Amino acid sequence: MPNRAVVALKVLVHAACLAPVAWLLYHLAISQLGPDPTATVTFFTGRGTLRLLVLSLAVTPVRKLTPKLAWLIRFRRMLGLYAFFYACLHLMTYLWLYANFDVATMVDDITRRRYIMVGFAAWLLLFPLALTSTKWSIRKLGGKRWQILHRLAYLAAICGVVHYWWIVKPGVHTPFTITAVLALLLAARPALDYVSSRRRRPAMREA
Amino acid sequence: TKLNTVKSPLSTTGETLTPYNDVTTYNNFYEFGTGKGDPSKNAWRLHTRPWTVSVDGLVKKPKTFDIDTLLKMRPMEERVYRHRCVEAWSMVIPWAGYSLSEFINQCEPLSSAKYVQFLSLDDPKQEPWINEVSLTWPYSEGLRMDEAMHPLTLLTFGLYGEVLPNQDGAPIRLVIPWKYGFKSVKSIVKVRFVDKQPHTAWNDAAPNEYGFYSNVNPNVDHPRWSQKTERRIGEPIWKQRRTTLMFNGYGDEVAKLYTGMDLRKNF
């Protein structure tokens, strides 16, 4: 893909990631977020985080399908950082609208409620990834170590999905789709590695 | 359809009513889907006529009441109550109905009756979501006899001076203002007087989360979230959060029903 097309596409991705936030802020300003605005903002930012996180995790497996899609890697950091941005909005929603910045409430929640624990753990896992998202960090850490560190994104996504399941009532299956997509991505990595190793082996024998 | 109501001295005062539009589009009624907006979209499938409520169990003799008979049985009162969902949101709703005790007297229960069980309509043809949601159907709820006979317990036919919209539990439901909303069973077709505590739908699904009593209690957390505060529906986002009151603010009237009981154990 030509460089100019990538740049144009990047502008589009920025717009696609920021437009929902603009929509949310606009509807917040005119009080049009439905009967339960607190819940609307909570689900909106939470779902946004999970979707972006899963999208960023999809980049590598999709790219491995064909060399023609190699340019996709240039979008991974952006998607990951937007996922963290939505996670921060989600955390802010909790701190403001649920805990009302009351430390006692926060301590109570974080120590006693497993869905808050695992949700906060997901945010904590994303934090160092956001900090080390620069080219400088990759050089400083070394590619291999940087890669291992950034596998934490998978763990963060798992924590996020568990967080979702733990808050819905029994009988509610809304987290199912995102869980299935994440499971598919987790399975895709070893599956693709296996296929490519099978492809490589005969070539090696010839050499 | 309009209902002629008289104002009731049992109404809650000093609260802003939740807008009609919110009361009728933000619902938990799993027979019509689990999303809050689902029931208002799907409940048109419910046929509320003809409709009968059958009464059996420990009664002088089993009876069946037609909905139109029930509508005319007692003068319809307007009762404003706070409504607190176990999910930590709340509303203030002007219901229309009369005390359940008036109806129970017509049922002539035997003195051996200690509990009343209420069953909702269970018809996958009208309520296809029944097949998708894992709850025990028909939706079952129950009250101890003294709770059922308490004047605040309302047999409800309408809200905002009109018959209940389908998504709010038409044509006949309960409202028990000091208990979490799921106790206030919707679209009732059967009332059964029994001597043992009846099984209840949410208690079947998660006994550690939803108790038989389910009195609103800010001091007893739901295992997964705090019940100390609630979000008032229809308020601006920065004013939604408010303190939850013991027995949802109806303690003066109902606390005596539970004297000597450990409310932490009997949650």
Short mmCIF file of C-alpha atoms in Angstrom, two decimals:
data_model
loop_
_atom_site.label_atom_id
_atom_site.label_comp_id
_atom_site.label_asym_id
_atom_site.label_seq_id
_atom_site.Cartn_x
_atom_site.Cartn_y
_atom_site.Cartn_z
CA MET A 1 0.00 0.00 0.00
CA PRO A 2 1.44 3.40 -0.99
CA ASN A 3 2.51 5.71 1.78
CA ARG A 4 -0.04 8.38 0.89
CA ALA A 5 -2.88 5.90 1.14
CA VAL A 6 -1.66 4.85 4.60
CA VAL A 7 -1.59 8.47 5.72
CA ALA A 8 -5.12 9.06 4.39
CA LEU A 9 -6.31 5.91 6.09
CA LYS A 10 -4.71 7.04 9.35
CA VAL A 11 -6.69 10.26 9.24
CA LEU A 12 -9.82 8.15 8.76
CA VAL A 13 -8.97 5.91 11.72
CA HIS A 14 -8.36 8.95 13.94
CA ALA A 15 -11.74 10.31 12.92
CA ALA A 16 -13.45 6.96 13.51
CA CYS A 17 -11.95 6.69 17.00
CA LEU A 18 -12.67 10.27 18.03
CA ALA A 19 -16.13 10.69 16.49
CA PRO A 20 -17.85 8.51 19.16
CA VAL A 21 -16.26 10.62 21.91
CA ALA A 22 -17.50 13.78 20.20
CA TRP A 23 -20.96 12.22 19.93
CA LEU A 24 -20.87 11.35 23.62
CA LEU A 25 -19.74 14.82 24.73
CA TYR A 26 -22.35 16.51 22.53
CA HIS A 27 -25.19 14.38 23.89
CA LEU A 28 -23.88 14.87 27.41
CA ALA A 29 -23.97 18.63 26.90
CA ILE A 30 -27.59 18.58 25.68
CA SER A 31 -28.64 15.91 28.27
CA GLN A 32 -29.65 13.38 25.63
CA LEU A 33 -27.95 10.24 26.90
CA GLY A 34 -31.17 8.37 27.68
CA PRO A 35 -32.98 7.62 30.95
CA ASP A 36 -29.79 6.48 32.72
CA PRO A 37 -26.95 8.66 31.39
CA THR A 38 -24.45 7.25 33.92
CA ALA A 39 -25.03 3.73 32.62
CA THR A 40 -24.94 4.96 29.00
CA VAL A 41 -21.50 6.55 29.43
CA THR A 42 -20.22 3.54 31.35
CA PHE A 43 -21.25 1.00 28.72
CA PHE A 44 -20.25 3.25 25.84
CA THR A 45 -16.68 3.73 27.07
CA GLY A 46 -16.33 0.14 28.32
CA ARG A 47 -17.52 -1.37 25.05
CA GLY A 48 -15.32 1.07 23.12
CA THR A 49 -12.27 -0.07 25.07
CA LEU A 50 -12.92 -3.75 24.43
CA ARG A 51 -13.64 -3.26 20.74
CA LEU A 52 -10.49 -1.22 20.14
CA LEU A 53 -8.38 -3.61 22.17
CA VAL A 54 -9.63 -6.56 20.16
CA LEU A 55 -9.11 -4.64 16.90
CA SER A 56 -5.51 -3.88 17.87
CA LEU A 57 -4.96 -7.55 18.71
CA ALA A 58 -6.45 -8.58 15.37
CA VAL A 59 -3.78 -6.67 13.42
CA THR A 60 -1.02 -9.28 13.72
CA PRO A 61 -3.05 -12.43 12.91
CA VAL A 62 -4.79 -10.73 9.97
CA ARG A 63 -1.48 -9.43 8.68
CA LYS A 64 0.00 -12.94 8.79
CA LEU A 65 -2.69 -14.23 6.43
CA THR A 66 -0.95 -12.65 3.45
CA PRO A 67 2.18 -10.49 2.96
CA LYS A 68 -0.01 -8.06 1.02
CA LEU A 69 -1.47 -6.89 4.34
CA ALA A 70 1.89 -6.10 5.94
CA TRP A 71 1.05 -2.35 6.02
CA LEU A 72 -1.60 -3.05 8.69
CA ILE A 73 1.15 -3.01 11.33
CA ARG A 74 1.31 0.75 10.95
CA PHE A 75 -2.14 0.98 12.61
CA ARG A 76 -1.53 -1.24 15.60
CA ARG A 77 -0.02 1.32 17.97
CA MET A 78 -2.73 3.83 17.13
CA LEU A 79 -5.53 1.36 17.89
CA GLY A 80 -3.83 0.27 21.09
CA LEU A 81 -3.43 3.84 22.29
CA TYR A 82 -7.06 4.62 21.50
CA ALA A 83 -8.06 1.52 23.48
CA PHE A 84 -6.10 2.93 26.43
CA PHE A 85 -7.72 6.34 25.89
CA TYR A 86 -11.21 4.75 26.10
CA ALA A 87 -10.09 2.74 29.13
CA CYS A 88 -9.11 6.02 30.82
CA LEU A 89 -12.51 7.52 30.00
CA HIS A 90 -14.15 4.40 31.43
CA LEU A 91 -12.06 4.63 34.61
CA MET A 92 -12.91 8.35 34.90
CA THR A 93 -16.61 7.47 34.63
CA TYR A 94 -16.20 5.18 37.61
CA LEU A 95 -14.15 7.65 39.67
CA TRP A 96 -16.60 10.49 39.06
CA LEU A 97 -20.08 9.03 38.59
CA TYR A 98 -19.84 5.92 40.78
CA ALA A 99 -17.28 6.71 43.49
CA ASN A 100 -17.77 10.50 43.37
CA PHE A 101 -13.98 10.74 43.99
CA ASP A 102 -14.54 9.31 47.47
CA VAL A 103 -11.45 7.36 48.52
CA ALA A 104 -13.30 5.14 51.03
CA THR A 105 -15.75 4.03 48.32
CA MET A 106 -12.89 3.28 45.93
CA VAL A 107 -10.97 1.25 48.51
CA ASP A 108 -14.14 -0.65 49.40
CA ASP A 109 -14.80 -1.43 45.73
CA ILE A 110 -11.27 -2.36 44.76
CA THR A 111 -10.81 -4.71 47.72
CA ARG A 112 -14.23 -6.36 47.76
CA ARG A 113 -15.67 -6.41 44.25
CA ARG A 114 -14.08 -8.80 41.84
CA TYR A 115 -15.44 -7.10 38.70
CA ILE A 116 -13.83 -3.83 39.79
CA MET A 117 -10.59 -5.62 40.71
CA VAL A 118 -10.29 -7.32 37.34
CA GLY A 119 -11.35 -4.17 35.47
CA PHE A 120 -8.77 -2.09 37.29
CA ALA A 121 -6.18 -4.80 36.63
CA ALA A 122 -6.94 -4.49 32.90
CA TRP A 123 -6.32 -0.74 33.05
CA LEU A 124 -3.09 -1.27 35.04
CA LEU A 125 -1.89 -3.76 32.42
CA LEU A 126 -2.53 -1.28 29.60
CA PHE A 127 -0.77 1.59 31.35
CA PRO A 128 2.87 0.41 30.86
CA LEU A 129 2.02 -0.53 27.26
CA ALA A 130 0.84 3.00 26.57
CA LEU A 131 4.01 4.38 28.23
CA THR A 132 6.27 2.19 26.08
CA SER A 133 4.47 2.75 22.80
CA THR A 134 7.20 4.99 21.34
CA LYS A 135 9.92 3.93 18.89
CA TRP A 136 12.43 5.11 21.50
CA SER A 137 11.03 2.56 24.00
CA ILE A 138 11.33 -0.26 21.49
CA ARG A 139 15.00 0.63 20.91
CA LYS A 140 15.65 1.08 24.61
CA LEU A 141 13.99 -2.18 25.64
CA GLY A 142 15.13 -4.18 22.64
CA GLY A 143 12.63 -5.65 20.20
CA LYS A 144 12.35 -9.03 21.86
CA ARG A 145 11.73 -7.73 25.37
CA TRP A 146 9.37 -5.05 24.08
CA GLN A 147 7.38 -7.74 22.27
CA ILE A 148 7.09 -9.91 25.37
CA LEU A 149 5.95 -6.91 27.41
CA HIS A 150 3.33 -6.01 24.85
CA ARG A 151 1.84 -9.49 24.94
CA LEU A 152 0.24 -8.14 28.14
CA ALA A 153 -2.35 -6.66 25.78
CA TYR A 154 -3.85 -10.14 25.50
CA LEU A 155 -4.03 -10.47 29.26
CA ALA A 156 -5.62 -7.02 29.50
CA ALA A 157 -8.26 -8.02 26.95
CA ILE A 158 -9.00 -11.24 28.86
CA CYS A 159 -9.35 -9.23 32.09
CA GLY A 160 -11.66 -6.81 30.26
CA VAL A 161 -13.93 -9.57 29.02
CA VAL A 162 -14.04 -11.22 32.45
CA HIS A 163 -14.88 -7.79 33.92
CA TYR A 164 -17.83 -7.58 31.50
CA TRP A 165 -19.14 -11.08 32.35
CA TRP A 166 -18.87 -10.38 36.07
CA ILE A 167 -21.07 -7.30 35.95
CA VAL A 168 -23.99 -8.63 33.85
CA LYS A 169 -26.81 -10.46 35.59
CA PRO A 170 -27.17 -14.23 35.22
CA GLY A 171 -29.09 -15.03 32.05
CA VAL A 172 -27.66 -12.05 30.16
CA HIS A 173 -25.38 -13.00 27.28
CA THR A 174 -24.37 -9.60 25.86
CA PRO A 175 -20.60 -10.19 26.41
CA PHE A 176 -20.73 -13.31 24.24
CA THR A 177 -19.75 -11.74 20.89
CA ILE A 178 -16.65 -9.94 22.11
CA THR A 179 -15.63 -13.09 24.03
CA ALA A 180 -15.94 -15.22 20.89
CA VAL A 181 -13.88 -12.76 18.82
CA LEU A 182 -11.15 -12.63 21.47
CA ALA A 183 -11.11 -16.42 21.75
CA LEU A 184 -10.73 -16.63 17.98
CA LEU A 185 -7.77 -14.23 18.07
CA LEU A 186 -6.12 -16.14 20.90
CA ALA A 187 -6.48 -19.38 18.94
CA ALA A 188 -5.33 -17.75 15.68
CA ARG A 189 -1.79 -17.07 16.92
CA PRO A 190 -0.72 -20.69 17.56
CA ALA A 191 -2.74 -21.85 14.54
CA LEU A 192 -0.98 -19.43 12.18
CA ASP A 193 2.43 -20.24 13.67
CA TYR A 194 1.76 -23.93 13.10
CA VAL A 195 0.73 -23.38 9.48
CA SER A 196 3.74 -21.21 8.71
CA SER A 197 6.14 -23.68 10.34
CA ARG A 198 4.65 -26.46 8.17
CA ARG A 199 5.17 -24.25 5.15
CA ARG A 200 8.77 -23.51 6.06
CA ARG A 201 9.95 -27.03 6.89
CA PRO A 202 10.27 -28.52 3.37
CA ALA A 203 12.17 -25.44 2.24
CA MET A 204 14.64 -25.93 5.07
CA ARG A 205 15.26 -29.55 4.08
CA GLU A 206 16.21 -28.45 0.58
CA ALA A 207 18.71 -26.03 1.99
CA THR B 1 -56.92 4.13 28.17
CA LYS B 2 -57.64 6.49 31.05
CA LEU B 3 -58.24 5.25 34.60
CA ASN B 4 -60.26 7.26 37.10
CA THR B 5 -58.17 7.51 40.23
CA VAL B 6 -58.48 9.15 43.62
CA LYS B 7 -55.42 10.55 45.39
CA SER B 8 -54.14 8.29 48.18
CA PRO B 9 -52.84 9.40 51.58
CA LEU B 10 -50.29 6.58 51.24
CA SER B 11 -48.53 8.43 48.40
CA THR B 12 -44.90 9.44 48.83
CA THR B 13 -44.47 13.22 48.84
CA GLY B 14 -41.57 15.56 48.18
CA GLU B 15 -40.19 13.65 45.18
CA THR B 16 -39.99 14.66 41.53
CA LEU B 17 -41.83 12.17 39.32
CA THR B 18 -39.72 10.27 36.80
CA PRO B 19 -40.88 11.29 33.28
CA TYR B 20 -43.50 9.00 31.68
CA ASN B 21 -41.18 8.41 28.75
CA ASP B 22 -38.44 7.02 31.00
CA VAL B 23 -40.85 4.87 33.03
CA THR B 24 -42.08 3.28 29.81
CA THR B 25 -38.83 2.87 27.87
CA TYR B 26 -36.39 1.79 30.59
CA ASN B 27 -37.63 -1.58 31.81
CA ASN B 28 -36.51 -4.93 33.11
CA PHE B 29 -38.99 -7.47 31.74
CA TYR B 30 -36.93 -10.43 30.56
CA GLU B 31 -39.91 -12.09 28.85
CA PHE B 32 -39.39 -9.36 26.21
CA GLY B 33 -35.59 -9.19 26.15
CA THR B 34 -32.79 -8.38 28.57
CA GLY B 35 -31.89 -4.89 27.28
CA LYS B 36 -33.50 -1.97 29.08
CA GLY B 37 -35.03 -0.74 25.82
CA ASP B 38 -36.17 -4.19 24.63
CA PRO B 39 -39.51 -4.49 26.48
CA SER B 40 -40.86 -1.21 25.08
CA LYS B 41 -39.99 -2.45 21.58
CA ASN B 42 -41.24 -6.02 21.96
CA ALA B 43 -44.12 -6.02 24.43
CA TRP B 44 -46.71 -5.17 21.75
CA ARG B 45 -46.84 -8.95 21.29
CA LEU B 46 -48.59 -9.32 24.64
CA HIS B 47 -52.38 -9.70 24.50
CA THR B 48 -53.95 -8.27 27.64
CA ARG B 49 -57.54 -9.22 26.74
CA PRO B 50 -59.04 -11.65 27.53
CA TRP B 51 -57.09 -11.99 30.80
CA THR B 52 -57.88 -13.86 33.98
CA VAL B 53 -56.14 -14.34 37.30
CA SER B 54 -56.68 -17.74 38.87
CA VAL B 55 -56.43 -18.25 42.61
CA ASP B 56 -55.75 -21.63 44.20
CA GLY B 57 -53.86 -23.39 46.99
CA LEU B 58 -54.90 -22.86 50.60
CA VAL B 59 -58.18 -21.03 49.93
CA LYS B 60 -61.80 -21.75 50.78
CA LYS B 61 -62.33 -22.59 47.13
CA PRO B 62 -60.30 -21.86 43.99
CA LYS B 63 -61.54 -18.88 41.98
CA THR B 64 -60.81 -17.17 38.70
CA PHE B 65 -61.09 -13.39 38.40
CA ASP B 66 -61.57 -11.61 35.11
CA ILE B 67 -59.36 -8.55 34.62
CA ASP B 68 -62.39 -6.30 34.06
CA THR B 69 -63.91 -7.49 37.35
CA LEU B 70 -60.63 -6.75 39.14
CA LEU B 71 -60.45 -3.27 37.62
CA LYS B 72 -63.86 -2.43 39.11
CA MET B 73 -63.53 -4.30 42.39
CA ARG B 74 -62.23 -1.35 44.42
CA PRO B 75 -61.81 2.39 43.80
CA MET B 76 -58.61 2.98 41.86
CA GLU B 77 -56.09 5.03 43.85
CA GLU B 78 -53.13 7.01 42.61
CA ARG B 79 -50.07 6.06 44.69
CA VAL B 80 -46.72 7.75 44.17
CA TYR B 81 -43.92 5.41 45.22
CA ARG B 82 -40.16 5.32 44.98
CA HIS B 83 -39.07 2.31 42.92
CA ARG B 84 -35.59 0.90 43.63
CA CYS B 85 -34.07 -1.71 41.32
CA VAL B 86 -31.52 -4.19 42.68
CA GLU B 87 -29.22 -2.91 39.91
CA ALA B 88 -28.90 0.37 41.87
CA TRP B 89 -31.14 2.64 39.80
CA SER B 90 -34.39 4.18 40.96
CA MET B 91 -37.51 6.01 39.81
CA VAL B 92 -40.53 7.77 41.31
CA ILE B 93 -43.76 6.52 39.74
CA PRO B 94 -47.43 7.46 40.15
CA TRP B 95 -49.03 4.02 40.09
CA ALA B 96 -52.75 3.30 39.91
CA GLY B 97 -54.32 0.44 41.84
CA TYR B 98 -55.52 -0.63 45.26
CA SER B 99 -54.00 -2.49 48.20
CA LEU B 100 -53.36 -6.17 47.51
CA SER B 101 -55.03 -6.91 50.86
CA GLU B 102 -58.40 -5.92 49.32
CA PHE B 103 -57.94 -8.59 46.69
CA ILE B 104 -56.64 -11.18 49.15
CA ASN B 105 -59.77 -10.74 51.26
CA GLN B 106 -61.82 -11.69 48.19
CA CYS B 107 -59.67 -14.82 47.78
CA GLU B 108 -60.65 -16.10 51.24
CA PRO B 109 -57.33 -17.74 52.18
CA LEU B 110 -57.29 -20.38 54.93
CA SER B 111 -55.51 -19.62 58.20
CA SER B 112 -52.91 -22.22 57.21
CA ALA B 113 -51.73 -19.96 54.35
CA LYS B 114 -48.39 -18.42 55.34
CA TYR B 115 -47.11 -17.20 51.98
CA VAL B 116 -48.53 -16.05 48.65
CA GLN B 117 -46.91 -16.99 45.36
CA PHE B 118 -47.45 -14.98 42.17
CA LEU B 119 -46.83 -16.35 38.70
CA SER B 120 -46.43 -14.33 35.51
CA LEU B 121 -47.70 -15.22 32.07
CA ASP B 122 -45.48 -17.89 30.52
CA ASP B 123 -46.29 -17.99 26.81
CA PRO B 124 -43.34 -18.22 24.40
CA LYS B 125 -45.71 -17.34 21.53
CA GLN B 126 -46.27 -13.88 22.97
CA GLU B 127 -42.96 -13.77 24.84
CA PRO B 128 -40.38 -15.47 22.58
CA TRP B 129 -37.46 -14.27 24.74
CA ILE B 130 -38.51 -16.81 27.37
CA ASN B 131 -36.67 -19.40 25.27
CA GLU B 132 -33.47 -17.35 25.20
CA VAL B 133 -33.08 -16.26 28.81
CA SER B 134 -32.04 -18.80 31.43
CA LEU B 135 -34.47 -18.08 34.26
CA THR B 136 -37.00 -20.52 35.65
CA TRP B 137 -40.29 -19.83 33.88
CA PRO B 138 -42.96 -18.89 34.64
CA TYR B 139 -41.50 -15.94 36.54
CA SER B 140 -42.35 -16.65 40.16
CA GLU B 141 -42.32 -14.34 43.14
CA GLY B 142 -43.64 -14.55 46.67
CA LEU B 143 -44.43 -12.64 49.83
CA ARG B 144 -44.99 -13.59 53.41
CA MET B 145 -48.67 -13.21 54.29
CA ASP B 146 -48.11 -10.13 56.50
CA GLU B 147 -46.09 -8.47 53.72
CA ALA B 148 -48.82 -9.22 51.22
CA MET B 149 -51.49 -7.80 53.55
CA HIS B 150 -49.52 -4.60 54.24
CA PRO B 151 -51.48 -1.59 52.94
CA LEU B 152 -48.47 -0.30 50.95
CA THR B 153 -48.40 -3.47 48.82
CA LEU B 154 -50.24 -2.36 45.72
CA LEU B 155 -52.14 -4.44 43.19
CA THR B 156 -51.39 -2.27 40.20
CA PHE B 157 -53.31 -1.67 36.98
CA GLY B 158 -51.90 1.61 35.73
CA LEU B 159 -49.42 4.44 35.91
CA TYR B 160 -49.71 8.17 35.22
CA GLY B 161 -53.53 7.82 35.27
CA GLU B 162 -53.60 5.32 32.41
CA VAL B 163 -53.70 1.53 32.17
CA LEU B 164 -50.24 -0.05 32.36
CA PRO B 165 -48.31 -0.06 29.10
CA ASN B 166 -47.48 -3.70 28.23
CA GLN B 167 -43.78 -3.23 29.01
CA ASP B 168 -44.61 -2.15 32.55
CA GLY B 169 -46.40 -5.40 33.36
CA ALA B 170 -49.88 -5.06 31.87
CA PRO B 171 -52.61 -5.72 32.63
CA ILE B 172 -51.98 -6.42 36.33
CA ARG B 173 -48.84 -6.41 38.47
CA LEU B 174 -47.62 -5.94 42.00
CA VAL B 175 -45.72 -2.98 43.44
CA ILE B 176 -43.94 -3.48 46.76
CA PRO B 177 -42.17 -0.15 47.27
CA TRP B 178 -39.80 -1.18 50.09
CA LYS B 179 -38.40 -4.16 48.17
CA TYR B 180 -36.14 -4.35 45.12
CA GLY B 181 -38.11 -4.05 41.90
CA PHE B 182 -37.83 -7.69 40.83
CA LYS B 183 -40.17 -8.65 43.70
CA SER B 184 -42.90 -6.59 42.01
CA VAL B 185 -44.01 -9.32 39.64
CA LYS B 186 -45.53 -8.33 36.27
CA SER B 187 -48.40 -9.65 34.13
CA ILE B 188 -49.85 -11.89 36.85
CA VAL B 189 -51.94 -14.90 35.82
CA LYS B 190 -51.86 -17.02 38.95
CA VAL B 191 -51.95 -16.42 42.70
CA ARG B 192 -51.33 -19.35 45.01
CA PHE B 193 -51.66 -19.44 48.79
CA VAL B 194 -49.16 -21.83 50.36
CA ASP B 195 -47.78 -22.82 53.75
CA LYS B 196 -44.09 -22.86 52.76
CA GLN B 197 -41.85 -20.18 51.30
CA PRO B 198 -42.35 -20.45 47.52
CA HIS B 199 -39.44 -20.60 45.07
CA THR B 200 -38.71 -17.31 43.32
CA ALA B 201 -37.17 -16.75 39.89
CA TRP B 202 -34.09 -14.68 40.74
CA ASN B 203 -33.39 -16.66 43.88
CA ASP B 204 -33.37 -19.79 41.71
CA ALA B 205 -30.91 -18.15 39.30
CA ALA B 206 -28.43 -16.83 41.91
CA PRO B 207 -29.37 -17.59 45.52
CA ASN B 208 -26.34 -15.74 46.92
CA GLU B 209 -27.29 -12.55 45.06
CA TYR B 210 -31.07 -12.37 45.26
CA GLY B 211 -32.73 -13.35 48.52
CA PHE B 212 -36.37 -14.12 49.20
CA TYR B 213 -36.95 -10.93 51.19
CA SER B 214 -34.93 -8.52 49.04
CA ASN B 215 -35.82 -5.53 51.16
CA VAL B 216 -34.05 -2.38 50.00
CA ASN B 217 -31.10 -2.16 52.40
CA PRO B 218 -28.12 0.19 51.95
CA ASN B 219 -26.20 -1.74 54.64
CA VAL B 220 -26.28 -5.07 52.82
CA ASP B 221 -24.34 -4.98 49.56
CA HIS B 222 -25.18 -7.05 46.57
CA PRO B 223 -22.22 -9.49 46.31
CA ARG B 224 -21.07 -7.69 43.18
CA TRP B 225 -21.90 -4.05 43.85
CA SER B 226 -22.71 -1.60 46.63
CA GLN B 227 -26.32 -0.81 47.51
CA LYS B 228 -25.39 2.32 49.50
CA THR B 229 -26.25 4.65 46.65
CA GLU B 230 -28.44 4.62 43.56
CA ARG B 231 -28.84 6.40 40.24
CA ARG B 232 -32.12 8.30 39.83
CA ILE B 233 -33.43 7.77 36.31
CA GLY B 234 -34.19 10.88 34.27
CA GLU B 235 -31.91 13.18 36.29
CA PRO B 236 -28.95 14.96 34.68
CA ILE B 237 -25.80 12.87 34.84
CA TRP B 238 -24.09 14.94 37.56
CA LYS B 239 -27.18 14.77 39.81
CA GLN B 240 -28.08 11.09 39.32
CA ARG B 241 -26.22 9.62 42.29
CA ARG B 242 -28.11 9.68 45.60
CA THR B 243 -28.12 7.85 48.93
CA THR B 244 -30.28 4.75 49.20
CA LEU B 245 -32.71 4.79 52.13
CA MET B 246 -33.37 1.84 54.44
CA PHE B 247 -36.52 0.05 53.24
CA ASN B 248 -36.41 2.57 50.36
CA GLY B 249 -37.63 5.22 52.80
CA TYR B 250 -40.68 3.22 53.97
CA GLY B 251 -39.15 2.05 57.26
CA ASP B 252 -41.72 3.85 59.44
CA GLU B 253 -44.43 1.78 57.80
CA VAL B 254 -42.75 -1.60 57.30
CA ALA B 255 -39.78 -2.02 59.69
CA LYS B 256 -42.09 -3.65 62.25
CA LEU B 257 -42.67 -6.57 59.85
CA TYR B 258 -39.05 -7.60 60.42
CA THR B 259 -38.42 -6.99 64.11
CA GLY B 260 -36.09 -9.62 65.53
CA MET B 261 -34.98 -10.77 62.08
CA ASP B 262 -31.33 -10.68 60.98
CA LEU B 263 -31.68 -8.69 57.76
CA ARG B 264 -28.12 -9.57 56.76
CA LYS B 265 -29.00 -13.24 56.80
CA ASN B 266 -32.54 -12.78 55.48
CA PHE B 267 -31.46 -10.46 52.66
#
